[in-house]
């Protein structure tokens, strides 16, 4: 099980990464994270929303209410240009952390 | 039994305790939970299990809420709020909703733009006035010397000064850096074929260093040379066109006996647009002896037009004024009838404001400009208020049409703040558009129009810091004044009420009625002013001048022999009835004279004429007689006007004795009062005396009616044969007041312009209201039509609610207008038409017709409409 602090720290790049693959709404985003982590990242679903709203406030993502096909309205989130830049920075940072840890533990750095 | 909906509702309630959530956030949480539950049910969970699992996985609500709250309070700077209000999404929705109601948007934007245009114009006019003379570098160090003298018991400040004063000031006060005497005169200027009458300025060489009139070519020092002349830019172009004038010789003919050739050594740059004095031809002061043979630089009883002093350190200024007693005594000894009480200095920076109170000041007074700023500011503010009222009214009434939109916005999550922001940003978009349009209107329509009316240049500049402070202030004012009330009013209605249809507003809002009433009152006042000023221009144009100006022509003659030559050839003309000579002339010149009575001295006007003058000008003698031709005995009699009798002689005027200077005169006759000057000045006590033929400077003729034009041409022809070297200065007697009637006409034009905008604003507002009203009741009208209502009853139905309002507002408006116009007329005109109820009634009729027009347009819409369509709606 991944610790709470680490989970919290990685939420931002994860959300941005998910949204980069396509627009989505809150429930779907959560579902996707859970699937990807195979249940190893423990979230309380509700905590996702303050993060989404903060990202929106910072201009990394934007939202739109839409009605698709007579079902219920959904608040779709979409990554902005600024968000894409931020994602690149985050990626670089995580890879650096990864590299430092790999060196320490004397494991051959992964190429992915 | 587990009830899913109730449980979800209860769960949602737990969010309500936290300030972080608005309607949109609730909805997002609710949708999340529902999605989750649905998924779980699909996987085979029961409703209850699914609900419990979803809630558990959602996590602790207070913790989530706390996190959410900290997200929201972060970054709550003014900039972010502005950003979110201005640019985020609202401008799009604002533009969309504006396009949805093009009529109201048009009325709002155009109305506001017209009002803002007037504000821009007012601003530009104020700038023009305030900037007057402020370009002079030494404006706070240069002073005009003035003196106070007692005339008829009144202390009056005078801008002229004794001739020797400048020299004495410079000698006696080392703290004065420089002095400069200035004298203006008129002379004939000749260069090749160009011969014109021009204003010539004599000035000390210090003139160009005291005043900031930079030269575009030539050297300032050249003014030291008595044979040099410096031209203004305008005059250089008039005489030399594109040619370089430097080094050219021009001849200045001060009189027939005295002329001198000058070499052009400098040309000034174009003068700034706001200026209260300037020069055309600037020559060394000492040339004054050519212009005035009697000039004596030591004569304390003679005056120059102005004496300026320059002090780089102004602290000793008051001291100097106190130490000038010696000059006062010198002056009073040499000019006993005009006792100077003290001297004073007027700073150049404020001279344009003060000169209305200074007699004979060398510059023009801008006092009227300052008064106009006040009028224009009132007009501008009233217009803005009218336009904002339109906005408020239309917003409130059209919100009735937008009730559903507001209701839906509220249900999908908008709280009151968001609705307010939405309406305010719509308003901001509208006012910004209006500001843009208003600036264009002001700069490209109003200002050029006004400039062309008064033939001047307001010098409007875009590069002006205060303009860029002023414009946002106008925007802020309009946005708040027009937007705040509707935004708060509209946003306060509860969702439930809106959706149930129990909320009805706008139609019976007392504020809309009050606002419309106020608009009507204001429009009534503006329209009355427009009508009355126009009528008054007409009235003054037809007002009698007190003599027969219609059949008279006049011309200025150089001297007595010139008069004899011209009158000899004019006697051959059969259409000339009378020829008269005079040294002064009605409307052109008179001499200010002191009449001494045992009790008091009076200032009166003196006009020296020959025996034919009364006949030539058609001045009526009401008592006694006129002058007899060349009668020596008549040298000691005068003819006075009725004012002279009323104010000075009283009782029986004929044979009364009057002492003027040291001579005694007997009153031989009384003439009817006449307007020597324009209707701006009150008729002054005036007397005529017999002029010596050597004094003749004017020739006047009375011609047969209908021959004025042909005689004007023959007068010019005779002139050219006798005086080919001197420009013709004369014309129809009707034209002696110059621009006076043009200016009176302009008053009418300006007010008509303002009234048009006011009517437009009130009309647009009314149109908007009636339209919305009719649209809102289209079903009702359709039903009425189906049930057989005719046009008349529909008309009654539409107008019914406005009639009381119209009666009350126009009642108040006409009373206010009556007093306003009386006040304006009394303060603006010396003579004006009697203020009756005619103008006010016409204004009321105009406004009622606007109402009828608006209603009839809507009525035809309703009557043409097919009631079926009206009922099908919704």
CSV table of C-alpha atoms in Angstrom, one decimal, chain B residues 467-623:
chain,number,residue,atom,x,y,z
B,467,UNK,CA,-7.8,61.7,-20.4
B,468,UNK,CA,-6.7,58.1,-19.6
B,469,UNK,CA,-7.6,58.7,-15.9
B,470,UNK,CA,-10.9,60.3,-16.8
B,471,UNK,CA,-12.1,57.6,-19.2
B,472,UNK,CA,-11.8,54.7,-16.8
B,473,UNK,CA,-13.6,56.9,-14.2
B,474,UNK,CA,-16.4,57.5,-16.6
B,475,UNK,CA,-16.6,53.7,-17.3
B,476,UNK,CA,-16.5,52.9,-13.6
B,477,UNK,CA,-19.2,55.5,-12.8
B,478,UNK,CA,-21.5,54.3,-15.7
B,479,UNK,CA,-20.9,50.7,-14.9
B,480,UNK,CA,-21.8,51.0,-11.3
B,481,UNK,CA,-24.6,53.5,-11.7
B,482,UNK,CA,-26.3,51.5,-14.3
B,483,UNK,CA,-25.4,48.0,-13.2
B,484,UNK,CA,-25.5,47.7,-9.4
B,485,UNK,CA,-29.2,48.1,-8.8
B,486,UNK,CA,-30.5,45.7,-11.5
B,487,UNK,CA,-27.9,43.1,-10.5
B,488,UNK,CA,-28.9,43.0,-6.9
B,489,UNK,CA,-32.6,43.3,-7.7
B,490,UNK,CA,-32.6,40.5,-10.2
B,491,UNK,CA,-30.5,38.1,-8.2
B,492,UNK,CA,-32.5,38.3,-5.1
B,493,UNK,CA,-35.5,36.2,-6.3
B,494,UNK,CA,-35.8,32.7,-5.0
B,495,UNK,CA,-35.5,29.8,-7.3
B,496,UNK,CA,-38.7,28.2,-6.2
B,497,UNK,CA,-40.7,31.3,-6.8
B,498,UNK,CA,-39.2,31.8,-10.3
B,499,UNK,CA,-39.9,28.2,-11.4
B,500,UNK,CA,-43.4,28.1,-9.9
B,501,UNK,CA,-44.1,31.3,-11.8
B,502,UNK,CA,-45.2,33.2,-8.7
B,503,UNK,CA,-42.5,35.9,-9.2
B,504,UNK,CA,-43.7,38.8,-11.3
B,505,UNK,CA,-41.6,41.8,-11.4
B,506,UNK,CA,-40.7,44.8,-13.5
B,507,UNK,CA,-44.2,45.7,-14.6
B,508,UNK,CA,-45.3,47.2,-11.4
B,509,UNK,CA,-41.9,48.2,-10.0
B,510,UNK,CA,-42.3,51.7,-8.6
B,511,UNK,CA,-38.7,52.4,-9.4
B,512,UNK,CA,-39.1,52.0,-13.1
B,513,UNK,CA,-42.0,54.4,-12.9
B,514,UNK,CA,-40.0,56.9,-10.9
B,515,UNK,CA,-37.1,56.6,-13.3
B,516,UNK,CA,-39.2,57.1,-16.4
B,517,UNK,CA,-40.8,60.1,-14.7
B,518,UNK,CA,-37.5,61.6,-13.9
B,519,UNK,CA,-36.3,61.1,-17.5
B,520,UNK,CA,-39.4,62.9,-18.8
B,521,UNK,CA,-38.8,65.8,-16.5
B,522,UNK,CA,-35.2,66.1,-17.6
B,523,UNK,CA,-36.1,65.8,-21.3
B,524,UNK,CA,-38.8,68.3,-20.8
B,525,UNK,CA,-36.2,70.8,-19.5
B,526,UNK,CA,-33.7,70.1,-22.3
B,527,UNK,CA,-36.4,70.4,-25.0
B,528,UNK,CA,-37.7,73.6,-23.5
B,529,UNK,CA,-34.2,75.1,-23.6
B,530,UNK,CA,-33.8,74.1,-27.2
B,531,UNK,CA,-37.1,75.6,-28.3
B,532,UNK,CA,-36.7,78.8,-26.3
B,533,UNK,CA,-33.1,79.4,-27.5
B,534,UNK,CA,-34.2,78.9,-31.0
B,535,UNK,CA,-37.2,81.2,-30.6
B,536,UNK,CA,-35.0,83.8,-28.9
B,537,UNK,CA,-32.5,83.8,-31.7
B,538,UNK,CA,-35.4,84.5,-34.0
B,539,UNK,CA,-36.8,87.2,-31.6
B,540,UNK,CA,-33.4,89.0,-31.4
B,541,UNK,CA,-33.0,88.9,-35.1
B,542,UNK,CA,-36.3,90.7,-35.5
B,543,UNK,CA,-35.8,93.0,-32.6
B,544,UNK,CA,-35.6,96.7,-33.5
B,545,UNK,CA,-32.1,98.3,-33.3
B,546,UNK,CA,-33.8,101.6,-32.5
B,547,UNK,CA,-32.8,103.0,-35.9
B,548,UNK,CA,-33.0,102.1,-39.6
B,549,UNK,CA,-29.9,99.9,-40.0
B,550,UNK,CA,-31.6,98.2,-42.9
B,551,UNK,CA,-31.0,100.9,-45.5
B,552,UNK,CA,-27.6,102.2,-44.3
B,553,UNK,CA,-24.2,101.5,-45.7
B,554,UNK,CA,-20.9,102.7,-44.2
B,555,UNK,CA,-17.3,102.9,-45.0
B,556,UNK,CA,-14.2,104.0,-43.0
B,557,UNK,CA,-12.4,106.9,-44.7
B,558,UNK,CA,-8.7,107.8,-44.2
B,559,UNK,CA,-9.3,111.6,-43.5
B,560,UNK,CA,-11.3,114.6,-44.3
B,561,UNK,CA,-10.2,115.0,-47.9
B,562,UNK,CA,-10.8,111.3,-48.5
B,563,UNK,CA,-14.3,111.9,-47.2
B,564,UNK,CA,-14.8,114.8,-49.5
B,565,UNK,CA,-13.6,112.9,-52.6
B,566,UNK,CA,-15.8,109.9,-51.9
B,567,UNK,CA,-18.9,111.8,-51.0
B,568,UNK,CA,-18.5,114.0,-54.2
B,569,UNK,CA,-18.6,110.9,-56.4
B,570,UNK,CA,-21.4,109.2,-54.3
B,571,UNK,CA,-23.6,112.3,-54.8
B,572,UNK,CA,-23.8,111.3,-58.5
B,573,UNK,CA,-25.5,108.1,-57.6
B,574,UNK,CA,-29.3,108.4,-57.9
B,575,UNK,CA,-30.0,105.7,-55.3
B,576,UNK,CA,-28.2,107.5,-52.5
B,577,UNK,CA,-30.7,109.4,-50.4
B,578,UNK,CA,-28.4,110.9,-47.8
B,579,UNK,CA,-24.6,111.1,-47.2
B,580,UNK,CA,-23.3,111.7,-43.7
B,581,UNK,CA,-19.8,112.1,-42.2
B,582,UNK,CA,-18.8,111.3,-38.6
B,583,UNK,CA,-15.8,110.6,-36.5
B,584,UNK,CA,-17.5,107.8,-34.7
B,585,UNK,CA,-20.0,105.4,-35.9
B,586,UNK,CA,-22.9,103.3,-34.5
B,587,UNK,CA,-21.8,99.8,-33.9
B,588,UNK,CA,-18.2,100.6,-34.8
B,589,UNK,CA,-16.8,103.2,-32.4
B,590,UNK,CA,-17.7,105.8,-29.8
B,591,UNK,CA,-15.7,107.7,-27.2
B,592,UNK,CA,-16.1,107.0,-23.5
B,593,UNK,CA,-16.5,110.3,-21.9
B,594,UNK,CA,-17.0,111.7,-18.4
B,595,UNK,CA,-20.0,114.0,-17.9
B,596,UNK,CA,-19.6,116.2,-14.8
B,597,UNK,CA,-22.7,117.0,-12.7
B,598,UNK,CA,-22.5,118.9,-9.4
B,599,UNK,CA,-23.4,115.7,-7.5
B,600,UNK,CA,-21.7,113.0,-9.5
B,601,UNK,CA,-19.6,112.2,-12.5
B,602,UNK,CA,-21.1,109.9,-15.1
B,603,UNK,CA,-19.5,107.8,-17.8
B,604,UNK,CA,-21.3,108.1,-21.1
B,605,UNK,CA,-20.7,107.5,-24.7
B,606,UNK,CA,-19.9,110.2,-27.1
B,607,UNK,CA,-20.5,110.1,-30.9
B,608,UNK,CA,-19.3,113.0,-33.1
B,609,UNK,CA,-21.4,113.3,-36.2
B,610,UNK,CA,-22.5,115.8,-38.9
B,611,UNK,CA,-26.0,117.2,-39.5
B,612,UNK,CA,-27.0,114.5,-41.9
B,613,UNK,CA,-26.1,111.6,-39.7
B,614,UNK,CA,-29.5,111.1,-38.0
B,615,UNK,CA,-31.2,111.1,-41.4
B,616,UNK,CA,-28.7,108.7,-42.9
B,617,UNK,CA,-29.0,106.2,-40.0
B,618,UNK,CA,-32.7,106.7,-39.4
B,619,UNK,CA,-32.4,107.8,-35.8
B,620,UNK,CA,-35.6,109.3,-34.6
B,621,UNK,CA,-35.7,112.7,-32.9
B,622,UNK,CA,-38.4,112.6,-30.2
B,623,UNK,CA,-37.9,116.1,-28.7
